[in-house]
């Protein structure tokens, strides 16, 4: 494949945008080379500026669960745009999407919309602190909750890729209120709680981790967190920005039948427009301004285009009771196919998969936390990534990312991908 135009466009972008990108993982630093510039996308495919077609396994990092340019979402946005694109005043649409989200997700009474997953997690933590009147939070190494200061304490994903787990600009004062725990390690969490009695407002967790590859919780981990939180007056925050409306209608709360106190959303809930949200029981949500004392606001929050896209997306998911089963089947098929060809080519690997999330790690040991995810062989990953791109298959340009399977992928696409992996893994 030829990437002449992409390279030119990247050179132009670098002159006026730091690193040529508006979000660092797009810059290919972890894999080398220059980013591919997208011209358009439809269904399972990306079309780049050089005219190449790529089967897409990133899907805008999760939102496009039904494939790119999904017709009902596109139509909804076009229709709404004609009526005005922002008012800063309430619209009926906001209540419609809120009511639908509340009906789909267990254990929430009210939801507030923001503009990104970052904002959702940041606001959820502020709400938890206000509600409990405590300052500290526990987060897990390798879990990513957006780029707000409290979370850039050895964050996963982009920050790890760059080898700068603690970003300059985050103050020591902020960092001291974030306690870091090991994912899937309840004893570690207990120790932190003991050492900080009555000081911890919230435990925030990706209930299925997706920002250090895909790492499902081990048996008893989420149940244990729930018990510890209840026993110690701590609020349990499920960051379902990635898993919400993806692993089940009601997200991980439904999948594992565990109630969180606050749930964060993003990605799928916006149908590909910039949307985040956080939700909880009324008792907690009523603590927010204008009802309660915790301040939170947004000029473009609940924006009509974003809400129209999100509503069309949630309606499509709500009306298709087989969707999550279908996605799981496709992903399991892909997983089995990859396993077969990697084994045949004597590659050392571990595949993690749950629902429509999957990651391939070039390490023989189980990948259950950040440390084991970091043990993977990045040199092999680089060859894997560039080899797949050359074959017309696009996965995330970092070994720490999950692949997202969409409903637009056909079994022919999956077979094509498995064959490409077979070919590429012969060159390792
Ligand atoms: C993507 C992501 C975020 C951040 O969302 P943005 O919209 O990028 O700000 C937060 N938490 C998780 C689990 C995510 O995957």
CSV table of C-alpha atoms and ligand atoms in Angstrom, one decimal:
chain,number,residue,atom,x,y,z
A,1,UNK,CA,0.0,0.0,0.0
A,2,UNK,CA,1.1,3.5,-0.7
A,3,UNK,CA,0.9,6.3,1.9
A,4,UNK,CA,2.2,9.2,0.0
A,5,UNK,CA,-0.7,11.6,0.6
A,6,UNK,CA,-1.0,10.6,4.3
A,7,UNK,CA,2.7,11.3,4.8
A,8,UNK,CA,2.3,14.7,3.1
A,9,UNK,CA,-0.8,15.6,5.2
A,10,UNK,CA,1.0,14.5,8.4
A,11,UNK,CA,3.9,16.8,7.5
A,12,UNK,CA,1.5,19.7,7.0
A,13,UNK,CA,-0.3,18.9,10.3
A,14,UNK,CA,2.9,18.8,12.3
A,15,UNK,CA,3.5,22.4,11.4
A,16,UNK,CA,0.3,23.7,13.1
A,17,UNK,CA,-0.8,20.9,15.5
A,18,UNK,CA,1.5,19.5,18.3
A,19,UNK,CA,2.8,16.2,17.0
A,20,UNK,CA,0.3,16.5,14.1
A,21,UNK,CA,-2.5,15.0,16.1
A,22,UNK,CA,-5.3,16.1,18.5
A,23,UNK,CA,-4.9,13.0,20.7
A,24,UNK,CA,-1.4,11.4,21.2
A,25,UNK,CA,-2.0,7.7,20.5
A,26,UNK,CA,-2.9,8.6,16.9
A,27,UNK,CA,0.7,9.7,16.2
A,28,UNK,CA,2.0,6.1,15.9
A,29,UNK,CA,4.8,6.7,18.4
A,30,UNK,CA,4.5,3.2,19.8
A,31,UNK,CA,4.7,1.5,16.4
A,32,UNK,CA,6.8,3.9,14.3
A,33,UNK,CA,5.9,5.3,10.9
A,34,UNK,CA,3.4,8.0,10.1
A,35,UNK,CA,-0.3,8.1,10.8
A,36,UNK,CA,-2.8,7.2,8.1
A,37,UNK,CA,-5.2,10.0,7.3
A,38,UNK,CA,-8.8,9.0,6.8
A,39,UNK,CA,-11.0,10.4,4.0
A,40,UNK,CA,-14.2,8.5,4.8
A,41,UNK,CA,-15.6,5.3,6.3
A,42,UNK,CA,-18.6,3.1,5.7
A,43,UNK,CA,-19.6,0.0,7.6
A,44,UNK,CA,-16.6,-2.1,8.5
A,45,UNK,CA,-14.2,-0.1,6.3
A,46,UNK,CA,-11.9,2.9,6.4
A,47,UNK,CA,-10.9,4.6,3.2
A,48,UNK,CA,-7.7,6.7,3.5
A,49,UNK,CA,-6.4,9.7,1.6
A,50,UNK,CA,-4.3,7.5,-0.7
A,51,UNK,CA,-7.3,5.4,-1.7
A,52,UNK,CA,-6.5,2.3,0.4
A,53,UNK,CA,-9.3,0.3,2.0
A,54,UNK,CA,-8.7,-0.9,5.6
A,55,UNK,CA,-10.9,-3.3,7.6
A,56,UNK,CA,-11.3,-1.3,10.9
A,57,UNK,CA,-10.9,-2.8,14.3
A,58,UNK,CA,-10.6,0.5,16.2
A,59,UNK,CA,-13.9,2.0,15.2
A,60,UNK,CA,-13.1,5.4,16.6
A,61,UNK,CA,-11.9,3.6,19.8
A,62,UNK,CA,-15.3,2.1,20.4
A,63,UNK,CA,-18.2,4.3,19.5
A,64,UNK,CA,-19.0,2.8,16.0
A,65,UNK,CA,-20.5,-0.4,17.4
A,66,UNK,CA,-22.8,-0.7,14.4
A,67,UNK,CA,-20.2,0.3,11.8
A,68,UNK,CA,-19.2,3.6,10.3
A,69,UNK,CA,-21.8,6.1,8.9
A,70,UNK,CA,-24.6,4.0,10.3
A,71,UNK,CA,-27.6,5.3,8.4
A,72,UNK,CA,-30.1,6.1,11.2
A,73,UNK,CA,-27.5,8.1,13.1
A,74,UNK,CA,-26.4,10.0,10.1
A,75,UNK,CA,-30.0,10.8,9.2
A,76,UNK,CA,-30.8,12.0,12.7
A,77,UNK,CA,-27.8,14.3,12.8
A,78,UNK,CA,-28.7,15.8,9.3
A,79,UNK,CA,-32.3,16.4,10.3
A,80,UNK,CA,-31.4,18.0,13.6
A,81,UNK,CA,-28.7,20.2,12.1
A,82,UNK,CA,-31.3,21.9,9.9
A,83,UNK,CA,-33.1,23.0,13.0
A,84,UNK,CA,-30.2,24.7,14.6
A,85,UNK,CA,-27.0,23.2,16.1
A,86,UNK,CA,-26.9,24.6,19.6
A,87,UNK,CA,-29.1,26.6,21.9
A,88,UNK,CA,-27.8,26.5,25.4
A,89,UNK,CA,-31.4,25.9,26.4
A,90,UNK,CA,-33.3,22.6,27.2
A,91,UNK,CA,-34.6,20.4,24.4
A,92,UNK,CA,-37.0,17.5,24.5
A,93,UNK,CA,-34.4,15.3,22.9
A,94,UNK,CA,-32.3,15.4,26.1
A,95,UNK,CA,-35.1,13.9,28.1
A,96,UNK,CA,-35.7,11.3,25.4
A,97,UNK,CA,-32.2,10.0,25.4
A,98,UNK,CA,-31.9,10.2,29.2
A,99,UNK,CA,-35.1,8.2,29.7
A,100,UNK,CA,-33.9,5.6,27.2
A,101,UNK,CA,-30.5,5.3,28.9
A,102,UNK,CA,-32.1,5.1,32.3
A,103,UNK,CA,-34.4,2.3,31.1
A,104,UNK,CA,-31.5,0.3,29.6
A,105,UNK,CA,-29.0,0.5,32.5
A,106,UNK,CA,-29.7,-1.1,35.9
A,107,UNK,CA,-29.6,0.8,39.1
A,108,UNK,CA,-29.7,4.4,37.8
A,109,UNK,CA,-32.5,6.9,38.2
A,110,UNK,CA,-30.9,10.0,36.6
A,111,UNK,CA,-28.2,10.8,34.1
A,112,UNK,CA,-26.3,13.9,33.1
A,113,UNK,CA,-24.8,14.4,29.7
A,114,UNK,CA,-21.3,16.0,29.1
A,115,UNK,CA,-19.0,16.1,26.1
A,116,UNK,CA,-16.4,13.4,26.7
A,117,UNK,CA,-15.6,10.4,28.8
A,118,UNK,CA,-12.9,12.5,30.5
A,119,UNK,CA,-15.6,14.9,31.7
A,120,UNK,CA,-17.9,12.1,32.8
A,121,UNK,CA,-15.2,10.5,35.0
A,122,UNK,CA,-13.9,13.9,36.3
A,123,UNK,CA,-17.5,14.9,37.3
A,124,UNK,CA,-18.3,11.5,38.8
A,125,UNK,CA,-15.3,11.8,41.1
A,126,UNK,CA,-16.3,15.4,42.1
A,127,UNK,CA,-19.8,14.2,42.8
A,128,UNK,CA,-18.5,11.3,44.9
A,129,UNK,CA,-16.3,13.6,46.9
A,130,UNK,CA,-19.1,16.0,47.5
A,131,UNK,CA,-21.5,13.3,48.5
A,132,UNK,CA,-19.2,11.5,50.9
A,133,UNK,CA,-17.4,14.6,52.1
A,134,UNK,CA,-14.1,12.8,51.6
A,135,UNK,CA,-11.1,13.6,49.4
A,136,UNK,CA,-9.2,10.5,48.3
A,137,UNK,CA,-9.9,8.1,45.5
A,138,UNK,CA,-8.6,4.7,44.6
A,139,UNK,CA,-7.8,4.0,40.9
A,140,UNK,CA,-6.1,0.9,39.4
A,141,UNK,CA,-2.8,1.0,37.5
A,142,UNK,CA,-3.5,0.6,33.8
A,143,UNK,CA,-7.1,1.7,34.0
A,144,UNK,CA,-7.8,4.9,32.0
A,145,UNK,CA,-10.4,7.4,33.0
A,146,UNK,CA,-9.6,10.2,30.7
A,147,UNK,CA,-6.9,12.9,31.0
A,148,UNK,CA,-8.1,14.9,34.0
A,149,UNK,CA,-5.4,15.6,36.6
A,150,UNK,CA,-6.7,13.1,39.3
A,151,UNK,CA,-6.3,10.2,36.9
A,152,UNK,CA,-2.9,11.0,35.4
A,153,UNK,CA,-1.2,9.0,38.1
A,154,UNK,CA,0.4,6.3,36.1
A,155,UNK,CA,-2.5,6.1,33.6
A,156,UNK,CA,-2.9,3.4,31.0
A,157,UNK,CA,-3.2,3.8,27.2
A,158,UNK,CA,-1.7,6.9,25.7
A,159,UNK,CA,0.3,8.0,28.7
A,160,UNK,CA,1.9,4.5,29.1
A,161,UNK,CA,2.7,4.3,25.5
A,162,UNK,CA,4.7,7.4,25.9
A,163,UNK,CA,6.5,6.1,28.9
A,164,UNK,CA,5.4,9.2,31.0
A,165,UNK,CA,3.1,7.6,33.5
A,166,UNK,CA,3.0,10.8,35.5
A,167,UNK,CA,2.4,13.8,33.4
A,168,UNK,CA,4.2,17.1,34.3
A,169,UNK,CA,1.5,19.7,35.1
A,170,UNK,CA,-0.3,17.5,37.5
A,171,UNK,CA,0.4,18.9,40.9
A,172,UNK,CA,1.7,17.0,43.9
A,173,UNK,CA,-1.3,18.2,45.8
A,174,UNK,CA,-3.7,16.5,43.3
A,175,UNK,CA,-1.6,13.3,43.1
A,176,UNK,CA,-1.6,12.8,46.8
A,177,UNK,CA,-5.4,12.2,46.7
A,178,UNK,CA,-5.2,9.4,44.2
A,179,UNK,CA,-4.2,6.0,45.6
A,180,UNK,CA,-3.1,3.4,43.0
A,181,UNK,CA,-4.1,-0.2,43.3
A,182,UNK,CA,-3.3,-3.3,41.3
A,183,UNK,CA,-6.1,-4.5,39.0
A,184,UNK,CA,-7.7,-7.8,40.0
A,185,UNK,CA,-6.0,-7.6,43.4
A,186,UNK,CA,-8.5,-7.2,46.3
A,187,UNK,CA,-6.0,-7.6,49.1
A,188,UNK,CA,-4.1,-4.6,47.7
A,189,UNK,CA,-7.4,-2.6,47.8
A,190,UNK,CA,-8.1,-3.7,51.4
A,191,UNK,CA,-4.6,-2.6,52.5
A,192,UNK,CA,-5.2,0.9,51.0
A,193,UNK,CA,-8.6,1.2,52.6
A,194,UNK,CA,-7.2,0.2,56.0
A,195,UNK,CA,-4.3,2.7,55.7
A,196,UNK,CA,-6.8,5.5,54.8
A,197,UNK,CA,-9.8,4.9,57.0
A,198,UNK,CA,-12.7,7.2,56.4
A,199,UNK,CA,-10.8,9.2,53.9
A,200,UNK,CA,-11.7,7.4,50.6
A,201,UNK,CA,-14.6,8.9,48.7
A,202,UNK,CA,-14.6,6.5,45.8
A,203,UNK,CA,-13.1,3.6,44.0
A,204,UNK,CA,-13.1,4.1,40.3
A,205,UNK,CA,-12.6,1.1,38.1
A,206,UNK,CA,-13.0,-0.1,34.5
A,207,UNK,CA,-15.2,-3.1,35.4
A,208,UNK,CA,-13.8,-4.8,32.3
A,209,UNK,CA,-10.5,-3.1,31.6
A,210,UNK,CA,-9.9,-2.0,28.0
A,211,UNK,CA,-7.0,0.4,28.2
A,212,UNK,CA,-4.2,-2.1,28.9
A,213,UNK,CA,-5.5,-4.5,26.3
A,214,UNK,CA,-8.7,-6.2,27.2
A,215,UNK,CA,-8.6,-7.5,30.8
A,216,UNK,CA,-11.7,-9.0,32.3
A,217,UNK,CA,-12.1,-9.0,36.1
A,218,UNK,CA,-11.1,-12.2,37.8
A,219,UNK,CA,-13.9,-14.1,39.6
A,220,UNK,CA,-14.8,-12.3,42.8
A,221,UNK,CA,-12.9,-9.0,42.1
A,222,UNK,CA,-15.9,-6.8,41.3
A,223,UNK,CA,-18.0,-8.5,44.0
A,224,UNK,CA,-15.2,-7.9,46.5
A,225,UNK,CA,-15.0,-4.2,45.5
A,226,UNK,CA,-18.7,-3.8,46.0
A,227,UNK,CA,-18.5,-5.4,49.5
A,228,UNK,CA,-15.5,-3.3,50.5
A,229,UNK,CA,-17.2,-0.1,49.3
A,230,UNK,CA,-20.5,-0.8,51.1
A,231,UNK,CA,-18.7,-1.7,54.3
A,232,UNK,CA,-16.6,1.4,54.3
A,233,UNK,CA,-19.0,4.1,53.1
A,234,UNK,CA,-17.1,4.4,49.8
A,235,UNK,CA,-18.9,5.0,46.4
A,236,UNK,CA,-18.1,2.5,43.7
A,237,UNK,CA,-17.7,4.2,40.3
A,238,UNK,CA,-17.9,1.9,37.3
A,239,UNK,CA,-16.2,3.7,34.4
A,240,UNK,CA,-18.2,2.1,31.6
A,241,UNK,CA,-17.1,4.6,28.9
A,242,UNK,CA,-15.8,1.7,26.9
A,243,UNK,CA,-18.0,-1.2,28.1
A,244,UNK,CA,-21.4,0.7,28.4
A,245,UNK,CA,-23.9,-0.2,25.7
A,246,UNK,CA,-21.2,-2.6,24.3
A,247,UNK,CA,-20.9,-5.6,26.5
A,248,UNK,CA,-24.6,-5.7,27.3
A,249,UNK,CA,-27.6,-3.3,27.1
A,250,UNK,CA,-27.0,-2.4,30.7
A,251,UNK,CA,-23.2,-2.7,30.5
A,252,UNK,CA,-21.1,-4.6,33.1
A,253,UNK,CA,-23.6,-3.9,35.9
A,254,UNK,CA,-26.0,-6.1,33.9
A,255,UNK,CA,-23.4,-8.6,32.6
A,256,UNK,CA,-22.1,-9.5,36.1
A,257,UNK,CA,-25.1,-8.5,38.1
A,258,UNK,CA,-23.2,-6.0,40.3
A,259,UNK,CA,-24.5,-2.6,41.2
A,260,UNK,CA,-22.1,0.4,41.1
A,261,UNK,CA,-23.0,3.7,42.8
A,262,UNK,CA,-22.1,5.9,39.9
A,263,UNK,CA,-21.6,4.9,36.3
A,264,UNK,CA,-19.7,6.8,33.6
A,265,UNK,CA,-20.4,6.6,29.9
A,266,UNK,CA,-18.9,7.8,26.7
A,267,UNK,CA,-18.1,6.4,23.3
A,268,UNK,CA,-21.1,4.3,22.1
A,269,UNK,CA,-23.6,6.6,24.0
A,270,UNK,CA,-22.7,9.4,21.6
A,271,UNK,CA,-23.0,7.4,18.4
A,272,UNK,CA,-19.7,8.9,17.2
A,273,UNK,CA,-20.3,12.5,18.3
A,274,UNK,CA,-18.6,14.0,21.4
A,275,UNK,CA,-20.7,12.7,24.3
A,276,UNK,CA,-20.1,11.5,27.8
A,277,UNK,CA,-22.5,11.0,30.7
A,278,UNK,CA,-22.6,9.9,34.3
A,279,UNK,CA,-25.5,8.4,36.1
A,280,UNK,CA,-26.6,7.2,39.6
A,281,UNK,CA,-29.5,6.7,41.9
A,282,UNK,CA,-31.5,9.9,42.5
A,283,UNK,CA,-30.1,10.3,46.0
A,284,UNK,CA,-26.7,10.8,44.6
A,285,UNK,CA,-27.6,12.6,41.4
A,286,UNK,CA,-29.7,15.2,43.3
A,287,UNK,CA,-26.4,16.3,44.9
A,288,UNK,CA,-25.6,18.0,41.6
A,289,UNK,CA,-26.2,21.7,40.8
A,290,UNK,CA,-28.8,23.1,40.4
A,291,UNK,CA,-30.5,20.8,42.9
A,292,UNK,CA,-27.5,20.2,45.1
A,293,UNK,CA,-24.2,21.8,46.0
A,294,UNK,CA,-21.8,20.0,43.6
A,295,UNK,CA,-21.1,22.2,40.6
A,296,UNK,CA,-21.0,20.8,37.1
A,297,UNK,CA,-21.9,22.5,33.8
A,298,UNK,CA,-21.3,22.7,30.1
A,299,UNK,CA,-22.1,25.2,27.3
A,300,UNK,CA,-22.5,22.4,24.7
A,301,UNK,CA,-23.7,19.6,27.1
A,302,UNK,CA,-26.8,18.0,25.7
A,303,UNK,CA,-26.0,19.4,22.3
A,304,UNK,CA,-28.9,18.6,19.9
A,305,UNK,CA,-26.7,16.9,17.2
A,306,UNK,CA,-24.8,14.9,19.8
A,307,UNK,CA,-28.1,13.9,21.5
A,308,UNK,CA,-29.7,13.0,18.2
A,309,UNK,CA,-26.8,10.7,17.3
A,310,UNK,CA,-26.8,9.1,20.7
A,311,UNK,CA,-30.5,8.6,20.8
A,312,UNK,CA,-30.5,7.0,17.3
A,313,UNK,CA,-27.6,4.7,18.4
A,314,UNK,CA,-29.3,3.7,21.7
A,315,UNK,CA,-32.6,3.1,20.0
A,316,UNK,CA,-30.9,0.8,17.4
A,317,UNK,CA,-29.3,-1.2,20.2
A,318,UNK,CA,-32.5,-1.3,22.3
A,319,UNK,CA,-34.5,-2.6,19.4
A,320,UNK,CA,-32.1,-5.3,18.5
A,321,UNK,CA,-32.2,-7.9,21.2
A,322,UNK,CA,-29.7,-10.2,19.5
A,323,UNK,CA,-27.0,-7.6,18.9
A,324,UNK,CA,-24.8,-8.3,21.9
A,325,UNK,CA,-25.0,-12.1,21.3
A,326,UNK,CA,-24.2,-11.6,17.6
A,327,UNK,CA,-21.2,-9.4,18.4
A,328,UNK,CA,-19.9,-11.9,21.0
A,329,UNK,CA,-20.2,-14.8,18.4
A,330,UNK,CA,-18.2,-12.8,15.8
A,331,UNK,CA,-15.5,-12.0,18.3
A,332,UNK,CA,-15.3,-15.5,19.6
A,333,UNK,CA,-15.0,-16.7,15.9
A,334,UNK,CA,-12.2,-14.2,15.3
A,335,UNK,CA,-10.4,-15.2,18.6
A,336,UNK,CA,-10.5,-18.9,17.7
A,337,UNK,CA,-9.2,-18.1,14.2
A,338,UNK,CA,-6.3,-16.0,15.4
A,339,UNK,CA,-5.4,-18.6,18.0
A,340,UNK,CA,-5.3,-21.3,15.4
A,341,UNK,CA,-3.0,-19.4,13.0
A,342,UNK,CA,-0.7,-18.1,15.7
A,343,UNK,CA,-0.3,-21.6,17.2
A,344,UNK,CA,0.4,-23.0,13.7
A,345,UNK,CA,3.2,-20.4,13.2
A,346,UNK,CA,4.7,-21.0,16.7
A,347,UNK,CA,4.0,-17.5,17.9
A,348,UNK,CA,4.0,-17.0,21.7
A,349,UNK,CA,0.8,-15.2,22.6
A,350,UNK,CA,-2.2,-14.8,24.9
A,351,UNK,CA,-5.6,-13.7,23.7
A,352,UNK,CA,-8.1,-12.0,26.0
A,353,UNK,CA,-11.7,-11.7,24.9
A,354,UNK,CA,-15.0,-10.8,26.4
A,355,UNK,CA,-18.1,-9.8,24.3
A,356,UNK,CA,-17.0,-7.6,21.4
A,357,UNK,CA,-13.6,-6.7,23.0
A,358,UNK,CA,-10.5,-8.6,22.2
A,359,UNK,CA,-6.7,-8.1,22.5
A,360,UNK,CA,-3.7,-10.1,21.4
A,361,UNK,CA,-0.7,-10.1,23.7
A,362,UNK,CA,2.7,-11.4,22.6
A,363,UNK,CA,3.5,-13.1,25.9
A,364,UNK,CA,2.8,-16.6,27.1
A,365,UNK,CA,1.6,-15.7,30.6
A,366,UNK,CA,-2.0,-14.8,31.5
A,367,UNK,CA,-2.6,-11.0,31.2
A,368,UNK,CA,-4.5,-9.9,34.3
A,369,UNK,CA,-3.2,-6.5,35.2
A,370,UNK,CA,-1.0,-3.7,34.0
A,371,UNK,CA,2.3,-5.5,34.8
A,372,UNK,CA,1.4,-8.6,32.9
A,373,UNK,CA,0.1,-6.4,30.0
A,374,UNK,CA,3.4,-4.5,29.9
A,375,UNK,CA,5.3,-7.8,29.6
A,376,UNK,CA,4.2,-8.3,26.0
A,377,UNK,CA,6.9,-8.2,23.3
A,378,UNK,CA,6.5,-4.8,21.6
A,379,UNK,CA,8.9,-5.5,18.8
A,380,UNK,CA,6.6,-8.4,17.7
A,381,UNK,CA,3.6,-6.1,18.1
A,382,UNK,CA,5.2,-3.5,15.8
A,383,UNK,CA,5.7,-6.1,13.0
A,384,UNK,CA,2.2,-7.3,13.6
A,385,UNK,CA,0.7,-3.9,13.3
A,386,UNK,CA,2.6,-2.8,10.2
A,387,UNK,CA,2.1,-6.2,8.6
A,388,UNK,CA,-1.6,-6.0,9.1
A,389,UNK,CA,-1.8,-2.5,7.7
A,390,UNK,CA,0.0,-3.7,4.6
A,391,UNK,CA,-2.7,-6.4,4.3
A,392,UNK,CA,-5.5,-3.9,4.6
A,393,UNK,CA,-6.4,-4.5,8.3
A,394,UNK,CA,-6.3,-1.7,10.8
A,395,UNK,CA,-5.8,-2.3,14.5
A,396,UNK,CA,-4.9,0.2,17.2
A,397,UNK,CA,-1.3,1.5,16.8
A,398,UNK,CA,-0.4,0.4,20.4
A,399,UNK,CA,-0.1,-2.9,22.2
A,400,UNK,CA,-2.1,-1.5,25.1
A,401,UNK,CA,-5.4,-1.2,23.2
A,402,UNK,CA,-8.4,-3.4,22.7
A,403,UNK,CA,-9.9,-4.2,19.3
A,404,UNK,CA,-13.6,-3.5,18.9
A,405,UNK,CA,-15.8,-5.7,16.8
A,406,UNK,CA,-18.7,-4.1,15.1
A,407,UNK,CA,-21.9,-5.4,13.7
A,408,UNK,CA,-20.8,-4.3,10.2
A,409,UNK,CA,-18.0,-6.9,10.1
A,410,UNK,CA,-19.0,-9.9,8.0
A,411,UNK,CA,-17.6,-13.4,8.5
A,412,UNK,CA,-15.8,-12.8,5.2
A,413,UNK,CA,-14.0,-9.8,6.8
A,414,UNK,CA,-13.1,-11.9,9.8
A,415,UNK,CA,-11.7,-14.7,7.6
A,416,UNK,CA,-9.8,-12.2,5.6
A,417,UNK,CA,-8.3,-10.8,8.8
A,418,UNK,CA,-7.4,-14.3,10.1
A,419,UNK,CA,-5.6,-15.1,6.8
A,420,UNK,CA,-3.8,-11.7,7.0
A,421,UNK,CA,-2.7,-12.6,10.6
A,422,UNK,CA,-1.5,-16.0,9.3
A,423,UNK,CA,0.6,-14.4,6.6
A,424,UNK,CA,2.0,-11.7,8.8
A,425,UNK,CA,2.9,-14.0,11.7
A,426,UNK,CA,5.0,-16.1,9.3
A,427,UNK,CA,7.3,-13.1,9.1
A,428,UNK,CA,8.0,-12.7,12.8
B,1,LIG,C1,-12.0,6.5,26.3
B,1,LIG,C2,-12.1,6.3,27.8
B,1,LIG,C3,-12.2,7.5,28.6
B,1,LIG,C4,-12.0,8.9,28.1
B,1,LIG,O1,-13.0,9.3,27.2
B,1,LIG,P1,-12.7,10.5,26.3
B,1,LIG,O2,-14.0,10.7,25.5
B,1,LIG,O3,-11.6,10.1,25.4
B,1,LIG,O4,-12.4,11.7,27.1
B,1,LIG,C5,-12.5,7.2,29.9
B,1,LIG,N1,-12.6,6.0,30.4
B,1,LIG,C6,-12.5,4.9,29.7
B,1,LIG,C7,-12.7,3.6,30.3
B,1,LIG,C8,-12.2,5.0,28.3
B,1,LIG,O5,-12.1,3.9,27.6
